[in-house]
Short mmCIF file of C-alpha atoms in Angstrom, two decimals:
data_model
loop_
_atom_site.label_atom_id
_atom_site.label_comp_id
_atom_site.label_asym_id
_atom_site.label_seq_id
_atom_site.Cartn_x
_atom_site.Cartn_y
_atom_site.Cartn_z
CA MET A 1 4.15 141.83 50.39
CA SER A 2 1.46 139.25 51.16
CA SER A 3 1.11 135.61 50.28
CA ASP A 4 -1.82 133.23 49.95
CA ARG A 5 0.37 130.36 51.11
CA PRO A 6 -0.39 129.07 54.62
CA ALA A 7 2.04 129.51 57.49
CA LEU A 8 4.88 127.03 57.69
CA ARG A 9 4.48 124.73 60.68
CA LEU A 10 7.63 123.82 62.61
CA VAL A 11 8.30 121.72 65.69
CA VAL A 12 11.66 122.42 67.26
CA THR A 13 13.30 120.39 70.00
CA GLY A 14 16.64 120.47 71.74
CA GLY A 15 17.96 121.93 74.94
CA GLY A 16 19.39 121.26 78.34
CA THR A 17 22.27 123.63 77.62
CA GLY A 18 22.73 126.87 75.71
CA GLY A 19 24.80 124.98 73.14
CA HIS A 20 21.67 123.14 72.00
CA THR A 21 19.09 125.83 72.76
CA TYR A 22 20.47 129.02 71.23
CA PRO A 23 21.26 127.62 67.75
CA ALA A 24 17.64 126.45 67.61
CA LEU A 25 16.40 129.88 68.65
CA THR A 26 18.59 131.60 66.05
CA ALA A 27 17.29 129.24 63.36
CA VAL A 28 13.67 129.96 64.35
CA ARG A 29 14.26 133.72 64.23
CA THR A 30 15.96 133.45 60.84
CA LEU A 31 13.21 131.26 59.41
CA LYS A 32 10.54 133.63 60.69
CA ALA A 33 12.28 136.61 59.05
CA ARG A 34 12.75 134.70 55.78
CA LEU A 35 9.05 133.81 55.60
CA ALA A 36 7.91 137.29 56.67
CA ALA A 37 9.86 138.77 53.76
CA VAL A 38 7.54 136.94 51.37
CA GLY A 39 4.41 137.55 53.41
CA ARG A 40 4.19 134.14 55.07
CA GLY A 41 3.83 133.26 58.72
CA LEU A 42 5.51 130.67 60.91
CA ASP A 43 3.72 128.51 63.46
CA VAL A 44 6.25 127.11 65.94
CA LEU A 45 5.95 124.65 68.79
CA TRP A 46 8.99 124.00 70.96
CA VAL A 47 8.91 120.59 72.64
CA GLY A 48 11.24 120.22 75.58
CA LYS A 49 11.66 119.56 79.27
CA ALA A 50 9.52 121.41 81.81
CA ASP A 51 11.31 124.02 83.96
CA SER A 52 14.32 124.08 81.64
CA LEU A 53 16.43 126.58 79.75
CA GLU A 54 14.55 125.85 76.55
CA ALA A 55 11.23 126.42 78.34
CA ARG A 56 12.43 129.84 79.54
CA VAL A 57 13.84 130.77 76.14
CA ALA A 58 10.62 129.78 74.37
CA ALA A 59 8.52 131.78 76.84
CA GLY A 60 10.74 134.84 76.39
CA GLU A 61 10.38 134.58 72.62
CA GLY A 62 6.62 134.04 72.68
CA ILE A 63 6.96 130.51 71.26
CA ALA A 64 4.35 127.90 72.23
CA PHE A 65 5.89 125.18 74.40
CA ALA A 66 4.95 121.60 75.22
CA SER A 67 6.80 119.55 77.82
CA VAL A 68 7.60 115.85 77.63
CA ALA A 69 9.13 113.32 79.99
CA VAL A 70 12.83 112.85 79.30
CA GLY A 71 15.52 110.39 80.33
CA LYS A 72 19.17 111.34 80.53
CA ILE A 73 21.48 108.47 79.67
CA ARG A 74 24.70 108.70 81.67
CA ARG A 75 27.67 107.71 79.55
CA SER A 76 30.10 105.02 80.68
CA LYS A 77 32.50 102.62 78.99
CA ASN A 78 31.53 100.11 81.66
CA PRO A 79 28.35 98.22 80.59
CA ILE A 80 27.52 97.50 84.23
CA LYS A 81 27.42 101.23 84.97
CA LEU A 82 25.24 101.78 81.90
CA ALA A 83 22.70 99.52 83.60
CA SER A 84 22.73 101.63 86.76
CA PRO A 85 19.42 102.23 88.55
CA ALA A 86 19.47 105.89 87.47
CA ASN A 87 19.92 104.95 83.80
CA VAL A 88 17.27 102.25 83.97
CA ALA A 89 14.81 104.68 85.57
CA ASP A 90 15.57 107.36 82.97
CA MET A 91 15.23 104.94 80.06
CA GLY A 92 11.85 103.98 81.44
CA ARG A 93 10.69 107.58 80.97
CA VAL A 94 11.56 107.68 77.27
CA PRO A 95 8.47 105.73 76.06
CA LEU A 96 6.20 108.11 77.97
CA GLY A 97 8.07 111.05 76.42
CA VAL A 98 7.57 109.55 72.94
CA LEU A 99 3.81 109.28 73.47
CA GLN A 100 3.63 112.85 74.82
CA ALA A 101 5.69 114.07 71.86
CA ARG A 102 3.39 112.26 69.42
CA LYS A 103 0.41 114.10 70.88
CA ALA A 104 2.20 117.47 70.59
CA ILE A 105 3.32 116.79 67.01
CA ASN A 106 -0.08 115.59 65.88
CA GLY A 107 -1.63 118.70 67.42
CA LEU A 108 0.40 121.01 65.16
CA ARG A 109 0.85 118.70 62.14
CA PRO A 110 4.23 120.27 61.29
CA ASP A 111 5.83 120.40 57.87
CA VAL A 112 9.22 119.61 59.43
CA VAL A 113 10.83 118.95 62.81
CA LEU A 114 14.20 120.42 63.81
CA ALA A 115 16.22 118.66 66.53
CA THR A 116 19.37 120.34 67.85
CA GLY A 117 20.46 117.72 70.37
CA GLY A 118 20.34 117.12 74.07
CA TYR A 119 18.56 114.13 75.59
CA VAL A 120 15.18 115.92 75.31
CA ALA A 121 15.41 115.61 71.51
CA VAL A 122 15.33 111.80 71.55
CA PRO A 123 11.64 111.15 72.34
CA VAL A 124 10.58 113.97 70.01
CA GLY A 125 12.70 112.71 67.13
CA ILE A 126 11.48 109.13 67.62
CA ALA A 127 7.85 110.27 67.68
CA ALA A 128 8.32 112.43 64.57
CA THR A 129 9.94 109.76 62.43
CA ARG A 130 8.41 106.49 63.62
CA LEU A 131 4.92 107.45 64.76
CA CYS A 132 3.99 110.69 62.97
CA HIS A 133 5.99 110.27 59.75
CA VAL A 134 7.10 113.90 59.73
CA PRO A 135 10.49 114.71 58.14
CA LEU A 136 13.22 115.33 60.72
CA VAL A 137 16.28 117.56 60.37
CA VAL A 138 19.01 116.96 62.96
CA HIS A 139 21.56 119.71 63.62
CA GLU A 140 24.89 118.92 65.29
CA GLN A 141 26.94 121.75 66.79
CA THR A 142 30.17 119.88 67.60
CA VAL A 143 32.73 118.00 65.52
CA ARG A 144 31.39 114.58 66.60
CA LEU A 145 27.73 113.65 66.77
CA GLY A 146 26.37 113.86 70.30
CA LEU A 147 24.61 110.85 71.79
CA ALA A 148 21.09 112.16 71.08
CA ASN A 149 21.84 113.11 67.49
CA LYS A 150 23.65 109.82 66.91
CA THR A 151 20.46 108.07 68.03
CA LEU A 152 18.28 110.10 65.66
CA ALA A 153 20.55 110.50 62.63
CA GLY A 154 19.66 107.17 61.02
CA ALA A 155 15.97 108.12 60.71
CA ALA A 156 16.48 111.82 59.90
CA ARG A 157 15.70 113.16 56.44
CA ALA A 158 18.78 115.39 56.69
CA VAL A 159 21.67 115.86 59.11
CA ALA A 160 23.14 119.36 59.33
CA VAL A 161 26.70 119.51 60.65
CA SER A 162 28.85 122.44 61.66
CA SER A 163 32.17 121.35 60.22
CA GLU A 164 33.51 119.60 57.12
CA SER A 165 35.60 117.45 59.46
CA THR A 166 32.41 115.81 60.77
CA LEU A 167 31.58 114.19 57.42
CA PRO A 168 34.23 111.41 57.51
CA LEU A 169 33.10 110.50 61.03
CA LEU A 170 29.53 109.75 59.92
CA PRO A 171 28.29 106.30 58.85
CA GLY A 172 28.04 106.05 55.07
CA THR A 173 24.23 105.97 55.07
CA VAL A 174 24.08 109.14 57.17
CA ARG A 175 26.83 110.90 55.19
CA ASP A 176 24.66 110.73 52.09
CA ARG A 177 22.05 112.87 53.88
CA ALA A 178 24.49 115.27 55.55
CA ALA A 179 24.94 118.95 54.75
CA VAL A 180 27.54 121.33 56.17
CA THR A 181 25.61 124.36 57.38
CA GLY A 182 27.77 125.59 60.24
CA ASN A 183 26.48 126.41 63.71
CA PRO A 184 24.04 129.37 63.82
CA VAL A 185 25.48 132.47 65.47
CA ARG A 186 23.32 135.30 66.79
CA PRO A 187 23.50 138.09 64.16
CA GLU A 188 24.25 140.76 66.78
CA VAL A 189 27.53 139.02 67.65
CA LEU A 190 28.81 139.91 64.20
CA THR A 191 28.10 143.65 64.47
CA GLY A 192 30.23 144.71 67.47
CA GLN A 193 32.29 147.90 67.61
CA ALA A 194 35.47 148.09 69.68
CA ASP A 195 35.02 151.75 70.65
CA LYS A 196 31.59 150.98 72.08
CA ALA A 197 33.16 148.44 74.45
CA ILE A 198 35.58 151.10 75.71
CA GLN A 199 32.66 153.42 76.42
CA ALA A 200 30.23 150.83 77.82
CA LEU A 201 32.73 149.31 80.26
CA GLY A 202 34.60 152.52 81.05
CA LEU A 203 37.94 151.14 79.86
CA ASN A 204 39.62 154.55 79.76
CA GLY A 205 42.79 153.20 81.36
CA PHE A 206 43.37 150.69 78.61
CA ASP A 207 46.50 151.17 76.51
CA ARG A 208 45.23 150.86 72.95
CA SER A 209 48.78 150.30 71.70
CA LEU A 210 48.68 146.91 73.48
CA PRO A 211 46.58 143.91 72.47
CA THR A 212 43.42 143.19 74.46
CA VAL A 213 42.73 139.74 75.88
CA TYR A 214 39.14 138.71 76.61
CA VAL A 215 38.92 135.93 79.21
CA THR A 216 35.69 134.01 79.67
CA GLY A 217 34.61 130.74 81.19
CA GLY A 218 30.95 131.07 80.25
CA ALA A 219 28.12 132.66 82.18
CA GLN A 220 29.05 130.99 85.48
CA GLY A 221 32.77 131.38 84.95
CA SER A 222 35.46 128.71 85.09
CA ARG A 223 37.41 128.19 88.30
CA GLN A 224 40.22 126.62 86.29
CA ILE A 225 40.57 129.53 83.86
CA ASN A 226 40.07 132.10 86.62
CA HIS A 227 42.93 130.66 88.69
CA LEU A 228 45.24 130.41 85.68
CA VAL A 229 44.69 134.08 84.88
CA ARG A 230 44.96 135.11 88.54
CA ASP A 231 48.40 133.46 88.75
CA LEU A 232 49.59 135.14 85.53
CA LEU A 233 47.94 138.51 85.97
CA PRO A 234 50.92 140.84 86.65
CA TRP A 235 52.88 139.32 83.77
CA LEU A 236 49.86 139.37 81.49
CA LEU A 237 49.13 143.06 82.16
CA GLU A 238 52.68 144.05 81.25
CA SER A 239 51.88 142.95 77.69
CA ALA A 240 48.11 143.39 77.31
CA ASN A 241 44.84 144.84 78.47
CA VAL A 242 42.58 142.22 80.06
CA ILE A 243 38.79 141.98 80.20
CA HIS A 244 38.03 139.09 82.53
CA GLN A 245 34.47 137.75 82.71
CA CYS A 246 34.77 135.47 85.71
CA GLY A 247 31.23 134.49 86.78
CA PRO A 248 29.27 135.87 89.75
CA GLY A 249 30.64 133.34 92.21
CA HIS A 250 34.27 134.28 91.65
CA VAL A 251 34.34 138.09 91.61
CA GLU A 252 35.31 138.77 95.22
CA GLU A 253 38.14 136.25 95.27
CA LEU A 254 39.67 137.62 92.07
CA ARG A 255 39.14 141.22 93.13
CA ARG A 256 41.15 140.55 96.31
CA ALA A 257 43.89 138.88 94.29
CA ALA A 258 44.19 141.99 92.09
CA LEU A 259 44.44 144.47 94.97
CA GLY A 260 48.24 144.50 94.93
CA LEU A 261 48.59 145.42 91.27
CA PRO A 262 50.62 148.58 90.54
CA PRO A 263 48.33 151.45 89.42
CA HIS A 264 49.59 151.47 85.84
CA LEU A 265 48.70 147.77 85.51
CA ALA A 266 45.43 147.95 87.45
CA THR A 267 43.97 150.38 84.90
CA ARG A 268 44.48 147.77 82.17
CA HIS A 269 42.43 145.19 84.09
CA HIS A 270 38.64 145.00 83.92
CA LEU A 271 37.04 142.29 86.07
CA THR A 272 33.33 141.60 85.68
CA ALA A 273 30.94 138.84 86.73
CA TYR A 274 29.03 138.88 83.50
CA VAL A 275 29.18 140.43 80.04
CA GLY A 276 25.69 141.18 78.73
CA PRO A 277 24.49 143.12 75.68
CA GLU A 278 27.95 144.60 75.22
CA LEU A 279 29.44 141.16 74.33
CA PRO A 280 29.58 141.85 70.57
CA ASP A 281 31.57 145.03 71.26
CA VAL A 282 33.90 143.23 73.68
CA LEU A 283 34.58 140.57 71.06
CA ALA A 284 35.25 143.29 68.48
CA LEU A 285 37.81 144.84 70.84
CA ALA A 286 39.52 141.54 71.70
CA ASP A 287 42.71 140.60 69.88
CA VAL A 288 43.01 137.26 71.71
CA VAL A 289 40.29 135.24 73.45
CA LEU A 290 40.99 132.80 76.28
CA ALA A 291 37.98 130.51 76.68
CA ARG A 292 36.46 127.06 76.85
CA SER A 293 35.80 125.33 73.53
CA GLY A 294 32.08 124.67 73.53
CA ALA A 295 30.31 124.64 70.19
CA GLY A 296 28.79 128.11 70.59
CA THR A 297 32.13 129.67 71.50
CA ILE A 298 33.84 127.99 68.53
CA ALA A 299 31.10 129.21 66.17
CA GLU A 300 31.46 132.80 67.34
CA LEU A 301 35.27 132.88 67.33
CA THR A 302 35.50 131.44 63.83
CA ALA A 303 32.70 133.57 62.40
CA LEU A 304 34.50 136.64 63.73
CA GLY A 305 38.02 135.41 62.96
CA LYS A 306 39.59 135.64 66.42
CA ALA A 307 42.93 134.30 67.63
CA SER A 308 42.28 132.16 70.68
CA VAL A 309 43.75 129.96 73.39
CA LEU A 310 41.25 127.25 74.28
CA VAL A 311 41.06 125.31 77.55
CA PRO A 312 38.51 122.51 76.95
CA LEU A 313 36.18 121.47 79.74
CA ALA A 314 37.47 118.00 80.60
CA THR A 315 34.04 116.78 81.72
CA SER A 316 32.14 117.78 78.56
CA ALA A 317 29.93 115.04 77.11
CA GLY A 318 31.91 112.71 74.87
CA ASN A 319 34.96 114.92 75.44
CA GLU A 320 33.48 117.11 72.70
CA GLN A 321 35.27 120.29 73.80
CA ALA A 322 38.68 118.64 73.40
CA HIS A 323 37.71 117.50 69.89
CA ASN A 324 36.52 121.02 69.01
CA ALA A 325 39.77 122.60 70.24
CA ALA A 326 42.01 120.01 68.59
CA HIS A 327 40.23 120.50 65.27
CA LEU A 328 40.99 124.24 65.31
CA GLU A 329 44.57 123.76 66.47
CA GLU A 330 45.24 121.33 63.60
CA VAL A 331 44.52 124.08 61.07
CA GLY A 332 46.36 126.82 62.96
CA ALA A 333 43.14 128.52 64.05
CA ALA A 334 43.69 128.27 67.84
CA VAL A 335 45.98 126.93 70.54
CA ALA A 336 44.47 124.00 72.46
CA LEU A 337 45.55 123.37 76.05
CA THR A 338 44.48 119.90 77.13
CA GLY A 339 45.46 117.63 79.98
CA GLU A 340 46.99 119.30 83.02
CA VAL A 341 47.05 123.02 82.31
CA THR A 342 49.39 125.13 84.43
CA ALA A 343 49.98 128.86 84.51
CA GLY A 344 53.35 128.14 82.90
CA ARG A 345 51.75 126.31 79.97
CA LEU A 346 49.25 129.12 79.49
CA ARG A 347 52.06 131.68 79.49
CA GLU A 348 53.96 129.71 76.82
CA ALA A 349 50.80 129.49 74.71
CA ILE A 350 49.68 133.09 74.90
CA ALA A 351 53.04 134.93 74.94
CA PRO A 352 53.73 134.55 71.18
CA LEU A 353 50.25 135.87 70.36
CA LEU A 354 50.78 138.96 72.51
CA SER A 355 54.27 139.77 71.23
CA ASP A 356 53.75 139.03 67.53
CA PRO A 357 50.89 140.85 65.74
CA GLY A 358 51.64 138.87 62.58
CA ARG A 359 51.05 135.61 64.40
CA ARG A 360 47.73 136.88 65.73
CA THR A 361 46.71 137.92 62.25
CA GLU A 362 47.60 134.52 60.77
CA MET A 363 45.66 132.67 63.46
CA ALA A 364 42.67 134.98 63.07
CA ALA A 365 42.68 134.41 59.31
CA ALA A 366 42.85 130.63 59.81
CA ALA A 367 39.93 130.83 62.25
CA ARG A 368 37.90 132.83 59.76
CA THR A 369 38.30 130.11 57.12
CA ARG A 370 36.48 127.76 59.52
CA GLY A 371 33.73 130.24 60.30
CA ARG A 372 30.26 130.22 58.79
CA PRO A 373 28.54 133.50 59.67
CA ASP A 374 25.70 132.51 57.32
CA ALA A 375 25.05 129.23 59.17
CA ALA A 376 21.51 130.16 60.20
CA GLU A 377 20.58 130.98 56.61
CA ARG A 378 22.07 127.68 55.42
CA LEU A 379 20.13 125.75 58.04
CA VAL A 380 16.92 127.53 57.04
CA ASP A 381 17.60 126.61 53.40
CA LEU A 382 17.83 122.98 54.46
CA LEU A 383 14.66 123.12 56.58
CA LEU A 384 12.67 124.63 53.72
CA SER A 385 14.02 122.06 51.28
CA VAL A 386 13.13 119.13 53.55
CA ALA A 387 9.69 120.65 54.15
CA GLY A 388 9.19 120.80 50.38
CA GLN A 389 8.82 124.60 50.45
#
C-alpha cells in the first residue's frame, strides 16, 4: 500500500534514564509501524543530551539526533539549597539549550513534539511551544508529574498519563487536556514463554511444582534487595525456585554466600548478573516478582498481570517509586515495602504469596486491571490527533 501523503515529522525528547528513554523509543517504533501500514513514512529527530543514554538509543535505532545544553535542577525543600552554585550554573545553561532546540526544531519543522520527561525535555518543550509554535504532547510515566513535565504541562497541547490516579493530582487547566494512555511497554515483553526460560537459562533443577520468584534490582542490581534475598535465601528456596538478577558488581559476593546451600536447594537457585533477550520468558515463568517500583517495571508487571513485592528506591526523584508502589498496594495489586526494610519484613510479605496460589492469582488479577498493554497504540493515537493527522 502506498500513500501520496508526506511523511509525518516528529521531534522526540526525553531521557537521562531508561524510564524516560524507552517509552519514547517504543512510541516511535509503534508510530513508524502504524504509518508504514498505510504507506507513509516517519521523519524523526531525537533532541537530547550529548553522550547520554538517549543518544546511544537513537544511534542504535538509526534515528537522527541533535544535542542541546541542559541544566539539571537539584530538588530541595530548602530555598537556600535551591539557589546553590550548581543549580544556578545549570539554570544558566537552559536558555542556551532553548536556542539550540529552536534551531533543531526549525530544521525539521515537525508536525508534533513528544516529550517524555527528564531535565533534557525542558529546553526542547519551551522552544517548541513558545518559540516555534509546534504542538507539544507530554507523556508522564509515574503517578505524579515529574519536575520537567510539571514545567511543560501548562503549555502542552495534550498531557498523556499512565494512570487514572494521576488525573485528580493535575491542575484543573491541565486535567482538561489530559488523556490516560498508560506507559508504553516493549511488545516483546508481552510474548514470553515460560518453557523457553527453562531452556535458555538451563533451569533443569527447578521444581515446577513450586512457585518461581524473579528478583531484580535493575540492570546494575540493588545492593538493598540483593542483601535481603541473601539473608533469606535458604528459607526462600524451601518454598520456591529463585531467579536472581543481581547486577554485575554483586555476582561474586552473592555466589560466595550461596556456596553453603544444600544440593537440593542449590539447584533451585539461578544467580545471574544480567537478564538479556530472555527477559520476556523469565517474566512468563515468574509467579512472584521482587523488584524496585520504577515506572517501567510497574508498566510491565501490570501489563502482564504479575503478583509482586516492591521495594521502592528511597532516593528516586520526588519519591516517585514510593508513590508508584503505594498506588498498586492500595488496589491489592502488589505489596509495598517502604521505610526500613528488613529480611523479616520481606519474609512476612512474600510468605503468603508463596504458600497460597489463590492469593497470587488475586493479586495478579488486580495488577492486570491496572495494566495497559496497548499504551503505545494509545499514545500514538494521541500524537496523530494532536498533529491533525
